[in-house]
Coordinates of N, CA and C in Angstrom, one line a residue:
M219 N 38.3 62.7 -33.0 CA 37.6 61.1 -33.7 C 37.7 60.7 -32.5
I220 N 36.9 59.8 -31.8 CA 36.8 59.0 -30.9 C 37.9 57.0 -31.2
R221 N 38.3 56.5 -30.1 CA 39.0 55.6 -31.1 C 38.7 54.5 -30.1
F222 N 37.8 53.1 -30.3 CA 37.8 52.4 -29.6 C 38.9 51.6 -29.3
H223 N 39.0 51.1 -28.4 CA 39.7 49.6 -28.4 C 39.4 48.4 -27.9
L224 N 38.3 47.9 -28.6 CA 37.4 46.9 -28.4 C 38.4 45.7 -29.0
K225 N 39.0 45.7 -29.8 CA 39.6 44.7 -30.2 C 40.7 44.2 -29.2
E226 N 41.7 45.0 -28.7 CA 42.4 44.9 -27.6 C 42.4 44.3 -26.7
L227 N 41.0 44.7 -26.3 CA 40.1 44.5 -24.6 C 39.7 42.9 -24.8
I228 N 39.1 42.7 -26.1 CA 38.9 41.1 -26.4 C 39.9 40.4 -26.4
A229 N 41.1 40.8 -27.1 CA 42.3 40.2 -27.3 C 43.1 39.6 -25.6
D230 N 42.8 40.9 -24.7 CA 43.5 40.7 -23.4 C 42.3 39.6 -22.8
K231 N 41.1 40.0 -23.0 CA 40.2 38.8 -22.3 C 40.5 37.4 -22.8
E232 N 40.7 37.3 -24.0 CA 40.7 36.0 -24.6 C 42.2 35.3 -24.1
F233 N 43.3 35.8 -23.9 CA 44.4 35.7 -23.1 C 44.0 35.1 -21.9
A234 N 43.6 36.2 -21.3 CA 43.5 35.9 -19.4 C 42.7 34.7 -19.2
E235 N 41.5 34.5 -20.0 CA 40.4 33.2 -20.1 C 40.9 32.2 -20.5
K236 N 42.1 32.1 -22.0 CA 42.3 31.3 -22.8 C 41.6 30.7 -23.4
R237 N 40.6 31.0 -23.7 CA 39.6 30.8 -25.1 C 38.9 32.0 -25.4
R238 N 38.3 31.9 -26.9 CA 38.0 32.4 -28.0 C 36.2 33.4 -27.4
I239 N 36.8 35.0 -27.6 CA 35.3 35.3 -27.3 C 35.0 35.9 -28.4
T240 N 33.5 35.3 -28.9 CA 33.0 36.1 -30.0 C 32.5 37.3 -29.9
I241 N 31.9 37.9 -31.1 CA 30.9 39.2 -31.1 C 29.8 38.8 -30.1
G242 N 29.4 38.0 -30.7 CA 27.8 37.1 -30.4 C 27.7 36.9 -29.0
E243 N 28.7 36.6 -28.3 CA 28.9 36.4 -26.8 C 28.6 38.0 -26.0
I244 N 29.5 38.5 -26.4 CA 29.4 40.1 -25.8 C 28.2 40.4 -26.1
A245 N 27.7 40.4 -27.5 CA 26.4 41.0 -27.4 C 25.3 40.5 -26.3
K246 N 25.6 38.8 -26.3 CA 24.2 38.4 -25.7 C 24.4 39.1 -23.9
D247 N 25.8 38.8 -23.6 CA 26.0 39.4 -22.0 C 26.1 40.6 -21.5
T248 N 26.1 41.5 -22.9 CA 25.8 43.3 -22.5 C 24.6 43.5 -22.9
G249 N 23.8 42.7 -23.9 CA 22.5 43.6 -24.0 C 23.1 44.4 -25.3
I250 N 24.2 44.4 -26.1 CA 24.3 45.5 -26.9 C 24.2 44.8 -28.5
N251 N 23.5 45.6 -29.2 CA 23.3 44.6 -30.5 C 24.5 44.3 -31.2
R252 N 24.7 43.3 -32.0 CA 25.8 42.3 -32.5 C 25.8 43.5 -33.2
M253 N 25.3 44.4 -34.5 CA 25.9 45.1 -35.4 C 26.3 46.0 -35.0
T254 N 25.6 46.6 -33.3 CA 26.6 47.8 -33.2 C 27.7 47.6 -32.9
L255 N 27.9 46.4 -32.0 CA 29.6 45.9 -31.9 C 30.6 45.8 -32.9
S256 N 29.7 45.1 -34.1 CA 30.5 45.4 -35.3 C 30.9 46.7 -35.7
K257 N 29.9 47.8 -35.6 CA 30.8 49.1 -36.2 C 31.4 49.5 -35.1
I258 N 31.6 49.4 -33.7 CA 32.8 50.2 -33.2 C 33.8 49.5 -33.1
I259 N 33.8 48.2 -33.8 CA 34.8 47.5 -34.1 C 35.6 47.6 -35.4
N260 N 34.8 47.9 -36.2 CA 35.3 48.0 -38.1 C 35.5 49.0 -38.7
H261 N 34.4 50.4 -37.8 CA 34.3 51.4 -38.5 C 34.8 52.9 -37.4
P262 N 36.1 53.1 -37.9 CA 36.5 54.5 -37.1 C 36.2 55.2 -36.8
G263 N 35.9 55.8 -35.6 CA 34.9 57.1 -35.3 C 33.4 57.0 -35.4
H264 N 33.3 55.9 -35.3 CA 31.7 55.4 -34.9 C 31.4 56.0 -33.8
S265 N 29.8 56.5 -33.8 CA 29.3 56.8 -32.5 C 28.8 56.0 -31.9
T266 N 28.4 55.8 -30.4 CA 27.5 55.0 -29.8 C 26.9 55.8 -28.6
V267 N 26.0 55.0 -27.9 CA 25.5 55.8 -26.6 C 26.3 55.9 -25.6
T268 N 26.4 56.4 -24.6 CA 27.1 56.4 -23.4 C 26.6 54.9 -22.6
D269 N 25.3 54.7 -22.6 CA 25.0 53.0 -22.3 C 26.0 52.2 -22.8
N270 N 25.8 52.2 -24.1 CA 27.0 51.1 -24.4 C 28.2 51.4 -24.1
I271 N 28.8 52.3 -23.8 CA 30.0 52.4 -23.2 C 29.9 51.8 -22.0
D272 N 28.9 52.1 -21.2 CA 28.9 51.5 -19.8 C 29.1 50.4 -19.7
K273 N 28.1 49.8 -20.4 CA 28.1 48.1 -20.5 C 29.6 47.6 -20.9
L274 N 29.8 48.3 -21.5 CA 31.2 47.6 -22.2 C 32.4 47.4 -21.1
C275 N 32.5 48.8 -20.4 CA 33.3 49.0 -19.4 C 33.3 48.0 -18.3
T276 N 32.0 47.7 -18.2 CA 31.8 46.5 -17.0 C 31.6 45.4 -17.6
Y277 N 31.2 44.7 -18.8 CA 31.9 43.7 -19.1 C 33.6 43.3 -19.1
F278 N 33.9 43.9 -19.6 CA 35.8 44.0 -19.7 C 36.3 44.2 -18.2
D279 N 35.5 44.7 -17.5 CA 35.8 45.4 -16.0 C 37.2 46.3 -16.4
C280 N 37.0 47.5 -17.2 CA 38.0 48.3 -17.4 C 37.4 49.6 -17.2
S281 N 38.3 50.8 -17.3 CA 38.0 52.3 -17.1 C 37.5 52.6 -18.4
V282 N 36.4 53.8 -18.7 CA 36.4 54.4 -19.9 C 37.6 54.4 -20.6
E283 N 38.9 55.2 -19.7 CA 39.9 55.3 -20.5 C 40.6 54.4 -21.3
Q284 N 40.3 52.9 -21.2 CA 40.9 51.9 -21.3 C 40.0 51.3 -22.7
L285 N 38.9 51.8 -22.8 CA 37.8 51.2 -23.5 C 38.1 53.0 -25.0
I286 N 38.2 53.8 -24.5 CA 38.2 54.6 -25.5 C 39.5 55.6 -25.6
T287 N 39.6 56.6 -26.2 CA 40.5 57.6 -26.5 C 40.5 58.3 -27.7
H288 N 40.5 59.8 -27.3 CA 40.2 61.0 -28.1 C 41.6 61.2 -29.2
I289 N 41.2 60.9 -30.3 CA 42.5 61.6 -31.2 C 42.0 62.7 -31.7
K290 N 43.0 63.7 -31.5 CA 43.1 65.1 -32.0 C 43.5 65.0 -33.5
E291 N 42.1 65.6 -34.2 CA 42.3 65.5 -35.8 C 42.8 67.0 -36.2
V292 N 43.7 66.8 -36.9 CA 44.4 68.0 -37.4 C 44.0 68.3 -39.1
S293 N 43.7 69.6 -39.1 CA 43.2 69.9 -40.3 C 44.0 70.3 -40.8
D294 N 44.3 70.6 -42.5 CA 45.4 71.1 -43.2 C 45.7 72.5 -42.8
E295 N 44.5 73.5 -42.5 CA 44.6 75.1 -42.2 C 45.4 74.9 -40.7
S296 N 45.2 74.1 -39.8 CA 46.2 74.4 -38.5 C 47.3 73.9 -38.8
E297 N 47.7 72.9 -39.6 CA 49.0 72.3 -39.8 C 49.9 73.6 -40.4
G298 N 49.5 74.4 -41.7 CA 50.0 75.5 -42.1 C 50.3 76.8 -41.1
S299 N 49.2 76.7 -40.9 CA 49.5 78.3 -39.3 C 50.2 77.7 -38.0
E300 N 50.5 76.2 -37.8 CA 51.6 76.1 -36.8 C 53.2 75.9 -37.1
G301 N 53.2 75.5 -38.4 CA 54.6 75.7 -39.0 C 55.4 76.8 -39.5
E302 N 54.0 78.0 -39.2 CA 54.7 79.3 -39.4 C 54.9 79.9 -38.3
K303 N 54.6 79.9 -37.3 CA 55.1 80.2 -35.6 C 56.4 79.8 -35.5

């Protein structure tokens, strides 16, 4: 699963700029639909296009690795087989 760190980046930017940043402001500045931003923030594993990732990295002046991380999903089958080794 892909995990977005959008909430953390917003909090960091708010702290650095000493002001509140809204989803509406990010939508306006990036051209990303407000609903898309809301889904990225509130729905773990939400999928989005690479253009949005690029726009968010530009807006937050961050690398892709700071915006998203890959979380390895462990299935029940692989847990059992790993425990037997």
